[in-house]
Amino acid sequence: LAEIPIDEARAGDLALFKVRENPQHLAILSDYEGTLGMIHSFAPSRRVVEHRLDDDWKLRLLKVFRWQQ
């Protein structure tokens, strides 16, 4: 994995988010209904979910990584 600038994030990249001010949540970025989304395990729903990368999650976004070939 190689770290990339957040503004270059795209579907297939791995995103690291902060929760309670600590880096501790990972998601795979996706193309969700034509916009950037995320696939992740979401504890309140007790399952893996996909949804739009909304403003709340964007504020928590710390780093983005891209798979190297």
PDB file of N, CA, C and O in Angstrom:
ATOM      1  N   LEU A   1       0.838  -1.185   0.000  1.00  0.00           N
ATOM      2  CA  LEU A   1       0.000   0.000   0.000  1.00  0.00           C
ATOM      3  C   LEU A   1       0.879   1.243   0.000  1.00  0.00           C
ATOM      4  O   LEU A   1       1.907   1.281   0.666  1.00  0.00           O
ATOM      5  N   ALA A   2       0.417   2.247  -0.711  1.00  0.00           N
ATOM      6  CA  ALA A   2       1.120   3.534  -0.726  1.00  0.00           C
ATOM      7  C   ALA A   2       0.124   4.624  -0.337  1.00  0.00           C
ATOM      8  O   ALA A   2      -1.007   4.644  -0.842  1.00  0.00           O
ATOM      9  N   GLU A   3       0.529   5.500   0.556  1.00  0.00           N
ATOM     10  CA  GLU A   3      -0.342   6.604   0.945  1.00  0.00           C
ATOM     11  C   GLU A   3      -0.478   7.571  -0.212  1.00  0.00           C
ATOM     12  O   GLU A   3       0.495   7.874  -0.908  1.00  0.00           O
ATOM     13  N   ILE A   4      -1.698   8.058  -0.443  1.00  0.00           N
ATOM     14  CA  ILE A   4      -1.954   9.044  -1.493  1.00  0.00           C
ATOM     15  C   ILE A   4      -2.679  10.238  -0.873  1.00  0.00           C
ATOM     16  O   ILE A   4      -3.269  10.118   0.207  1.00  0.00           O
ATOM     17  N   PRO A   5      -2.674  11.380  -1.558  1.00  0.00           N
ATOM     18  CA  PRO A   5      -3.424  12.532  -1.038  1.00  0.00           C
ATOM     19  C   PRO A   5      -4.923  12.208  -0.971  1.00  0.00           C
ATOM     20  O   PRO A   5      -5.471  11.546  -1.858  1.00  0.00           O
ATOM     21  N   ILE A   6      -5.577  12.685   0.065  1.00  0.00           N
ATOM     22  CA  ILE A   6      -6.996  12.412   0.261  1.00  0.00           C
ATOM     23  C   ILE A   6      -7.824  12.888  -0.924  1.00  0.00           C
ATOM     24  O   ILE A   6      -8.772  12.214  -1.332  1.00  0.00           O
ATOM     25  N   ASP A   7      -7.466  14.014  -1.509  1.00  0.00           N
ATOM     26  CA  ASP A   7      -8.262  14.528  -2.629  1.00  0.00           C
ATOM     27  C   ASP A   7      -8.106  13.702  -3.909  1.00  0.00           C
ATOM     28  O   ASP A   7      -8.807  13.945  -4.891  1.00  0.00           O
ATOM     29  N   GLU A   8      -7.231  12.696  -3.912  1.00  0.00           N
ATOM     30  CA  GLU A   8      -7.079  11.800  -5.049  1.00  0.00           C
ATOM     31  C   GLU A   8      -7.757  10.447  -4.809  1.00  0.00           C
ATOM     32  O   GLU A   8      -7.633   9.527  -5.615  1.00  0.00           O
ATOM     33  N   ALA A   9      -8.485  10.322  -3.718  1.00  0.00           N
ATOM     34  CA  ALA A   9      -9.134   9.060  -3.360  1.00  0.00           C
ATOM     35  C   ALA A   9     -10.138   8.657  -4.433  1.00  0.00           C
ATOM     36  O   ALA A   9     -10.834   9.499  -5.017  1.00  0.00           O
ATOM     37  N   ARG A  10     -10.209   7.340  -4.676  1.00  0.00           N
ATOM     38  CA  ARG A  10     -11.164   6.801  -5.655  1.00  0.00           C
ATOM     39  C   ARG A  10     -11.574   5.389  -5.220  1.00  0.00           C
ATOM     40  O   ARG A  10     -10.979   4.813  -4.307  1.00  0.00           O
ATOM     41  N   ALA A  11     -12.559   4.865  -5.903  1.00  0.00           N
ATOM     42  CA  ALA A  11     -13.055   3.522  -5.600  1.00  0.00           C
ATOM     43  C   ALA A  11     -11.905   2.522  -5.647  1.00  0.00           C
ATOM     44  O   ALA A  11     -11.058   2.583  -6.539  1.00  0.00           O
ATOM     45  N   GLY A  12     -11.869   1.625  -4.666  1.00  0.00           N
ATOM     46  CA  GLY A  12     -10.831   0.615  -4.569  1.00  0.00           C
ATOM     47  C   GLY A  12      -9.725   0.962  -3.597  1.00  0.00           C
ATOM     48  O   GLY A  12      -8.952   0.097  -3.199  1.00  0.00           O
ATOM     49  N   ASP A  13      -9.624   2.225  -3.207  1.00  0.00           N
ATOM     50  CA  ASP A  13      -8.612   2.636  -2.231  1.00  0.00           C
ATOM     51  C   ASP A  13      -9.048   2.230  -0.824  1.00  0.00           C
ATOM     52  O   ASP A  13     -10.232   2.001  -0.558  1.00  0.00           O
ATOM     53  N   LEU A  14      -8.092   2.171   0.082  1.00  0.00           N
ATOM     54  CA  LEU A  14      -8.340   1.846   1.484  1.00  0.00           C
ATOM     55  C   LEU A  14      -8.268   3.144   2.285  1.00  0.00           C
ATOM     56  O   LEU A  14      -7.311   3.904   2.167  1.00  0.00           O
ATOM     57  N   ALA A  15      -9.289   3.394   3.095  1.00  0.00           N
ATOM     58  CA  ALA A  15      -9.365   4.637   3.867  1.00  0.00           C
ATOM     59  C   ALA A  15      -9.262   4.346   5.359  1.00  0.00           C
ATOM     60  O   ALA A  15      -9.833   3.385   5.855  1.00  0.00           O
ATOM     61  N   LEU A  16      -8.531   5.206   6.059  1.00  0.00           N
ATOM     62  CA  LEU A  16      -8.380   5.123   7.506  1.00  0.00           C
ATOM     63  C   LEU A  16      -9.119   6.309   8.123  1.00  0.00           C
ATOM     64  O   LEU A  16      -8.878   7.463   7.745  1.00  0.00           O
ATOM     65  N   PHE A  17     -10.007   6.015   9.078  1.00  0.00           N
ATOM     66  CA  PHE A  17     -10.814   7.032   9.734  1.00  0.00           C
ATOM     67  C   PHE A  17     -10.511   7.076  11.228  1.00  0.00           C
ATOM     68  O   PHE A  17     -10.125   6.078  11.817  1.00  0.00           O
ATOM     69  N   LYS A  18     -10.757   8.248  11.816  1.00  0.00           N
ATOM     70  CA  LYS A  18     -10.651   8.354  13.269  1.00  0.00           C
ATOM     71  C   LYS A  18     -12.048   8.191  13.879  1.00  0.00           C
ATOM     72  O   LYS A  18     -13.053   8.646  13.322  1.00  0.00           O
ATOM     73  N   VAL A  19     -12.086   7.510  15.000  1.00  0.00           N
ATOM     74  CA  VAL A  19     -13.302   7.354  15.789  1.00  0.00           C
ATOM     75  C   VAL A  19     -12.912   7.685  17.223  1.00  0.00           C
ATOM     76  O   VAL A  19     -11.933   7.149  17.740  1.00  0.00           O
ATOM     77  N   ARG A  20     -13.637   8.584  17.827  1.00  0.00           N
ATOM     78  CA  ARG A  20     -13.281   9.070  19.174  1.00  0.00           C
ATOM     79  C   ARG A  20     -11.844   9.584  19.209  1.00  0.00           C
ATOM     80  O   ARG A  20     -11.073   9.281  20.109  1.00  0.00           O
ATOM     81  N   GLU A  21     -11.492  10.305  18.156  1.00  0.00           N
ATOM     82  CA  GLU A  21     -10.183  10.966  18.016  1.00  0.00           C
ATOM     83  C   GLU A  21      -9.005  10.013  17.854  1.00  0.00           C
ATOM     84  O   GLU A  21      -7.858  10.436  17.941  1.00  0.00           O
ATOM     85  N   ASN A  22      -9.257   8.733  17.625  1.00  0.00           N
ATOM     86  CA  ASN A  22      -8.173   7.771  17.411  1.00  0.00           C
ATOM     87  C   ASN A  22      -8.331   7.096  16.048  1.00  0.00           C
ATOM     88  O   ASN A  22      -9.443   6.735  15.672  1.00  0.00           O
ATOM     89  N   PRO A  23      -7.215   6.889  15.333  1.00  0.00           N
ATOM     90  CA  PRO A  23      -7.300   6.166  14.065  1.00  0.00           C
ATOM     91  C   PRO A  23      -7.603   4.694  14.337  1.00  0.00           C
ATOM     92  O   PRO A  23      -6.785   3.995  14.922  1.00  0.00           O
ATOM     93  N   GLN A  24      -8.815   4.246  13.952  1.00  0.00           N
ATOM     94  CA  GLN A  24      -9.170   2.879  14.307  1.00  0.00           C
ATOM     95  C   GLN A  24     -10.226   2.251  13.405  1.00  0.00           C
ATOM     96  O   GLN A  24     -10.752   1.187  13.726  1.00  0.00           O
ATOM     97  N   HIS A  25     -10.541   2.861  12.282  1.00  0.00           N
ATOM     98  CA  HIS A  25     -11.597   2.320  11.434  1.00  0.00           C
ATOM     99  C   HIS A  25     -11.133   2.316   9.977  1.00  0.00           C
ATOM    100  O   HIS A  25     -10.642   3.324   9.486  1.00  0.00           O
ATOM    101  N   LEU A  26     -11.297   1.163   9.308  1.00  0.00           N
ATOM    102  CA  LEU A  26     -10.899   1.025   7.909  1.00  0.00           C
ATOM    103  C   LEU A  26     -12.115   0.795   7.034  1.00  0.00           C
ATOM    104  O   LEU A  26     -13.091   0.176   7.464  1.00  0.00           O
ATOM    105  N   ALA A  27     -12.027   1.270   5.795  1.00  0.00           N
ATOM    106  CA  ALA A  27     -13.088   1.040   4.817  1.00  0.00           C
ATOM    107  C   ALA A  27     -12.466   0.949   3.436  1.00  0.00           C
ATOM    108  O   ALA A  27     -11.415   1.537   3.170  1.00  0.00           O
ATOM    109  N   ILE A  28     -13.119   0.213   2.573  1.00  0.00           N
ATOM    110  CA  ILE A  28     -12.753   0.191   1.166  1.00  0.00           C
ATOM    111  C   ILE A  28     -13.649   1.213   0.482  1.00  0.00           C
ATOM    112  O   ILE A  28     -14.878   1.171   0.637  1.00  0.00           O
ATOM    113  N   LEU A  29     -13.045   2.133  -0.254  1.00  0.00           N
ATOM    114  CA  LEU A  29     -13.841   3.137  -0.953  1.00  0.00           C
ATOM    115  C   LEU A  29     -14.496   2.491  -2.164  1.00  0.00           C
ATOM    116  O   LEU A  29     -13.937   1.590  -2.787  1.00  0.00           O
ATOM    117  N   SER A  30     -15.686   2.973  -2.495  1.00  0.00           N
ATOM    118  CA  SER A  30     -16.458   2.379  -3.582  1.00  0.00           C
ATOM    119  C   SER A  30     -17.105   3.465  -4.435  1.00  0.00           C
ATOM    120  O   SER A  30     -17.126   4.639  -4.075  1.00  0.00           O
ATOM    121  N   ASP A  31     -17.649   3.034  -5.563  1.00  0.00           N
ATOM    122  CA  ASP A  31     -18.477   3.902  -6.403  1.00  0.00           C
ATOM    123  C   ASP A  31     -19.912   3.624  -5.983  1.00  0.00           C
ATOM    124  O   ASP A  31     -20.473   2.577  -6.294  1.00  0.00           O
ATOM    125  N   TYR A  32     -20.489   4.528  -5.238  1.00  0.00           N
ATOM    126  CA  TYR A  32     -21.824   4.334  -4.695  1.00  0.00           C
ATOM    127  C   TYR A  32     -22.797   5.284  -5.386  1.00  0.00           C
ATOM    128  O   TYR A  32     -22.772   6.489  -5.140  1.00  0.00           O
ATOM    129  N   GLU A  33     -23.589   4.731  -6.270  1.00  0.00           N
ATOM    130  CA  GLU A  33     -24.592   5.514  -7.003  1.00  0.00           C
ATOM    131  C   GLU A  33     -23.980   6.745  -7.662  1.00  0.00           C
ATOM    132  O   GLU A  33     -24.536   7.847  -7.594  1.00  0.00           O
ATOM    133  N   GLY A  34     -22.805   6.581  -8.260  1.00  0.00           N
ATOM    134  CA  GLY A  34     -22.161   7.665  -8.995  1.00  0.00           C
ATOM    135  C   GLY A  34     -21.337   8.628  -8.171  1.00  0.00           C
ATOM    136  O   GLY A  34     -20.813   9.605  -8.693  1.00  0.00           O
ATOM    137  N   THR A  35     -21.221   8.385  -6.872  1.00  0.00           N
ATOM    138  CA  THR A  35     -20.406   9.232  -6.007  1.00  0.00           C
ATOM    139  C   THR A  35     -19.491   8.338  -5.171  1.00  0.00           C
ATOM    140  O   THR A  35     -19.623   7.122  -5.179  1.00  0.00           O
ATOM    141  N   LEU A  36     -18.563   8.940  -4.472  1.00  0.00           N
ATOM    142  CA  LEU A  36     -17.644   8.154  -3.662  1.00  0.00           C
ATOM    143  C   LEU A  36     -18.382   7.593  -2.445  1.00  0.00           C
ATOM    144  O   LEU A  36     -19.072   8.317  -1.731  1.00  0.00           O
ATOM    145  N   GLY A  37     -18.243   6.291  -2.239  1.00  0.00           N
ATOM    146  CA  GLY A  37     -18.877   5.619  -1.120  1.00  0.00           C
ATOM    147  C   GLY A  37     -17.858   4.843  -0.323  1.00  0.00           C
ATOM    148  O   GLY A  37     -16.646   4.924  -0.585  1.00  0.00           O
ATOM    149  N   MET A  38     -18.344   4.056   0.623  1.00  0.00           N
ATOM    150  CA  MET A  38     -17.453   3.258   1.451  1.00  0.00           C
ATOM    151  C   MET A  38     -18.140   1.956   1.857  1.00  0.00           C
ATOM    152  O   MET A  38     -19.349   1.917   2.073  1.00  0.00           O
ATOM    153  N   ILE A  39     -17.342   0.903   1.941  1.00  0.00           N
ATOM    154  CA  ILE A  39     -17.791  -0.403   2.398  1.00  0.00           C
ATOM    155  C   ILE A  39     -17.036  -0.669   3.688  1.00  0.00           C
ATOM    156  O   ILE A  39     -15.804  -0.625   3.705  1.00  0.00           O
ATOM    157  N   HIS A  40     -17.784  -0.934   4.767  1.00  0.00           N
ATOM    158  CA  HIS A  40     -17.123  -1.130   6.057  1.00  0.00           C
ATOM    159  C   HIS A  40     -18.047  -1.862   7.014  1.00  0.00           C
ATOM    160  O   HIS A  40     -19.256  -1.944   6.809  1.00  0.00           O
ATOM    161  N   SER A  41     -17.459  -2.377   8.063  1.00  0.00           N
ATOM    162  CA  SER A  41     -18.225  -3.010   9.127  1.00  0.00           C
ATOM    163  C   SER A  41     -18.712  -1.904  10.056  1.00  0.00           C
ATOM    164  O   SER A  41     -17.911  -1.135  10.581  1.00  0.00           O
ATOM    165  N   PHE A  42     -20.007  -1.829  10.238  1.00  0.00           N
ATOM    166  CA  PHE A  42     -20.599  -0.748  11.017  1.00  0.00           C
ATOM    167  C   PHE A  42     -21.270  -1.340  12.252  1.00  0.00           C
ATOM    168  O   PHE A  42     -22.305  -2.001  12.167  1.00  0.00           O
ATOM    169  N   ALA A  43     -20.656  -1.137  13.406  1.00  0.00           N
ATOM    170  CA  ALA A  43     -21.093  -1.775  14.649  1.00  0.00           C
ATOM    171  C   ALA A  43     -22.570  -1.546  14.982  1.00  0.00           C
ATOM    172  O   ALA A  43     -23.257  -2.493  15.357  1.00  0.00           O
ATOM    173  N   PRO A  44     -23.094  -0.313  14.880  1.00  0.00           N
ATOM    174  CA  PRO A  44     -24.506  -0.134  15.249  1.00  0.00           C
ATOM    175  C   PRO A  44     -25.471  -1.007  14.435  1.00  0.00           C
ATOM    176  O   PRO A  44     -26.503  -1.422  14.951  1.00  0.00           O
ATOM    177  N   SER A  45     -25.138  -1.278  13.176  1.00  0.00           N
ATOM    178  CA  SER A  45     -26.035  -2.110  12.376  1.00  0.00           C
ATOM    179  C   SER A  45     -25.651  -3.588  12.438  1.00  0.00           C
ATOM    180  O   SER A  45     -26.371  -4.435  11.914  1.00  0.00           O
ATOM    181  N   ARG A  46     -24.503  -3.878  13.057  1.00  0.00           N
ATOM    182  CA  ARG A  46     -24.007  -5.249  13.249  1.00  0.00           C
ATOM    183  C   ARG A  46     -23.830  -6.001  11.931  1.00  0.00           C
ATOM    184  O   ARG A  46     -24.109  -7.184  11.833  1.00  0.00           O
ATOM    185  N   ARG A  47     -23.352  -5.273  10.898  1.00  0.00           N
ATOM    186  CA  ARG A  47     -23.107  -5.915   9.616  1.00  0.00           C
ATOM    187  C   ARG A  47     -22.194  -5.039   8.757  1.00  0.00           C
ATOM    188  O   ARG A  47     -21.884  -3.911   9.121  1.00  0.00           O
ATOM    189  N   VAL A  48     -21.803  -5.563   7.625  1.00  0.00           N
ATOM    190  CA  VAL A  48     -21.038  -4.797   6.648  1.00  0.00           C
ATOM    191  C   VAL A  48     -22.031  -4.008   5.807  1.00  0.00           C
ATOM    192  O   VAL A  48     -23.050  -4.555   5.349  1.00  0.00           O
ATOM    193  N   VAL A  49     -21.750  -2.730   5.620  1.00  0.00           N
ATOM    194  CA  VAL A  49     -22.660  -1.849   4.885  1.00  0.00           C
ATOM    195  C   VAL A  49     -21.901  -1.074   3.812  1.00  0.00           C
ATOM    196  O   VAL A  49     -20.681  -0.930   3.871  1.00  0.00           O
ATOM    197  N   GLU A  50     -22.639  -0.580   2.846  1.00  0.00           N
ATOM    198  CA  GLU A  50     -22.095   0.337   1.843  1.00  0.00           C
ATOM    199  C   GLU A  50     -22.997   1.557   1.814  1.00  0.00           C
ATOM    200  O   GLU A  50     -24.223   1.438   1.792  1.00  0.00           O
ATOM    201  N   HIS A  51     -22.388   2.727   1.823  1.00  0.00           N
ATOM    202  CA  HIS A  51     -23.152   3.971   1.754  1.00  0.00           C
ATOM    203  C   HIS A  51     -22.254   5.083   1.223  1.00  0.00           C
ATOM    204  O   HIS A  51     -21.042   4.914   1.056  1.00  0.00           O
ATOM    205  N   ARG A  52     -22.860   6.224   0.984  1.00  0.00           N
ATOM    206  CA  ARG A  52     -22.148   7.400   0.483  1.00  0.00           C
ATOM    207  C   ARG A  52     -21.139   7.872   1.529  1.00  0.00           C
ATOM    208  O   ARG A  52     -21.391   7.781   2.730  1.00  0.00           O
ATOM    209  N   LEU A  53     -20.009   8.365   1.069  1.00  0.00           N
ATOM    210  CA  LEU A  53     -19.020   8.972   1.966  1.00  0.00           C
ATOM    211  C   LEU A  53     -19.527  10.384   2.266  1.00  0.00           C
ATOM    212  O   LEU A  53     -19.239  11.336   1.546  1.00  0.00           O
ATOM    213  N   ASP A  54     -20.334  10.509   3.321  1.00  0.00           N
ATOM    214  CA  ASP A  54     -20.982  11.782   3.638  1.00  0.00           C
ATOM    215  C   ASP A  54     -20.028  12.730   4.375  1.00  0.00           C
ATOM    216  O   ASP A  54     -18.886  12.386   4.677  1.00  0.00           O
ATOM    217  N   ASP A  55     -20.522  13.922   4.667  1.00  0.00           N
ATOM    218  CA  ASP A  55     -19.683  14.945   5.300  1.00  0.00           C
ATOM    219  C   ASP A  55     -19.145  14.503   6.653  1.00  0.00           C
ATOM    220  O   ASP A  55     -18.008  14.826   7.013  1.00  0.00           O
ATOM    221  N   ASP A  56     -19.935  13.774   7.431  1.00  0.00           N
ATOM    222  CA  ASP A  56     -19.480  13.293   8.739  1.00  0.00           C
ATOM    223  C   ASP A  56     -18.267  12.371   8.577  1.00  0.00           C
ATOM    224  O   ASP A  56     -17.265  12.522   9.280  1.00  0.00           O
ATOM    225  N   TRP A  57     -18.360  11.410   7.665  1.00  0.00           N
ATOM    226  CA  TRP A  57     -17.229  10.497   7.454  1.00  0.00           C
ATOM    227  C   TRP A  57     -16.046  11.224   6.828  1.00  0.00           C
ATOM    228  O   TRP A  57     -14.896  10.920   7.138  1.00  0.00           O
ATOM    229  N   LYS A  58     -16.287  12.207   5.971  1.00  0.00           N
ATOM    230  CA  LYS A  58     -15.182  12.969   5.370  1.00  0.00           C
ATOM    231  C   LYS A  58     -14.383  13.704   6.443  1.00  0.00           C
ATOM    232  O   LYS A  58     -13.166  13.813   6.350  1.00  0.00           O
ATOM    233  N   LEU A  59     -15.056  14.210   7.480  1.00  0.00           N
ATOM    234  CA  LEU A  59     -14.360  14.893   8.573  1.00  0.00           C
ATOM    235  C   LEU A  59     -13.486  13.935   9.375  1.00  0.00           C
ATOM    236  O   LEU A  59     -12.491  14.339   9.963  1.00  0.00           O
ATOM    237  N   ARG A  60     -13.849  12.660   9.398  1.00  0.00           N
ATOM    238  CA  ARG A  60     -13.086  11.652  10.135  1.00  0.00           C
ATOM    239  C   ARG A  60     -11.945  11.039   9.323  1.00  0.00           C
ATOM    240  O   ARG A  60     -11.104  10.333   9.875  1.00  0.00           O
ATOM    241  N   LEU A  61     -11.934  11.280   8.032  1.00  0.00           N
ATOM    242  CA  LEU A  61     -10.951  10.661   7.137  1.00  0.00           C
ATOM    243  C   LEU A  61      -9.540  11.177   7.439  1.00  0.00           C
ATOM    244  O   LEU A  61      -9.290  12.382   7.411  1.00  0.00           O
ATOM    245  N   LEU A  62      -8.634  10.264   7.750  1.00  0.00           N
ATOM    246  CA  LEU A  62      -7.260  10.635   8.101  1.00  0.00           C
ATOM    247  C   LEU A  62      -6.273  10.390   6.965  1.00  0.00           C
ATOM    248  O   LEU A  62      -5.431  11.236   6.673  1.00  0.00           O
ATOM    249  N   LYS A  63      -6.360   9.210   6.356  1.00  0.00           N
ATOM    250  CA  LYS A  63      -5.399   8.831   5.327  1.00  0.00           C
ATOM    251  C   LYS A  63      -6.072   7.924   4.315  1.00  0.00           C
ATOM    252  O   LYS A  63      -7.048   7.241   4.630  1.00  0.00           O
ATOM    253  N   VAL A  64      -5.523   7.926   3.099  1.00  0.00           N
ATOM    254  CA  VAL A  64      -5.999   7.035   2.044  1.00  0.00           C
ATOM    255  C   VAL A  64      -4.789   6.311   1.462  1.00  0.00           C
ATOM    256  O   VAL A  64      -3.731   6.921   1.265  1.00  0.00           O
ATOM    257  N   PHE A  65      -4.973   5.037   1.201  1.00  0.00           N
ATOM    258  CA  PHE A  65      -3.899   4.209   0.669  1.00  0.00           C
ATOM    259  C   PHE A  65      -4.376   3.528  -0.609  1.00  0.00           C
ATOM    260  O   PHE A  65      -5.548   3.181  -0.742  1.00  0.00           O
ATOM    261  N   ARG A  66      -3.431   3.347  -1.553  1.00  0.00           N
ATOM    262  CA  ARG A  66      -3.734   2.665  -2.814  1.00  0.00           C
ATOM    263  C   ARG A  66      -2.867   1.429  -2.909  1.00  0.00           C
ATOM    264  O   ARG A  66      -1.699   1.439  -2.531  1.00  0.00           O
ATOM    265  N   TRP A  67      -3.472   0.356  -3.410  1.00  0.00           N
ATOM    266  CA  TRP A  67      -2.740  -0.901  -3.607  1.00  0.00           C
ATOM    267  C   TRP A  67      -1.681  -0.701  -4.682  1.00  0.00           C
ATOM    268  O   TRP A  67      -1.943  -0.106  -5.718  1.00  0.00           O
ATOM    269  N   GLN A  68      -0.478  -1.176  -4.426  1.00  0.00           N
ATOM    270  CA  GLN A  68       0.620  -1.109  -5.393  1.00  0.00           C
ATOM    271  C   GLN A  68       0.707  -2.415  -6.159  1.00  0.00           C
ATOM    272  O   GLN A  68       0.500  -3.487  -5.589  1.00  0.00           O
ATOM    273  N   GLN A  69       1.038  -2.336  -7.426  1.00  0.00           N
ATOM    274  CA  GLN A  69       1.198  -3.549  -8.229  1.00  0.00           C
ATOM    275  C   GLN A  69       2.640  -3.925  -8.360  1.00  0.00           C
ATOM    276  O   GLN A  69       3.524  -3.186  -8.296  1.00  0.00           O
TER     277      GLN A  69
END
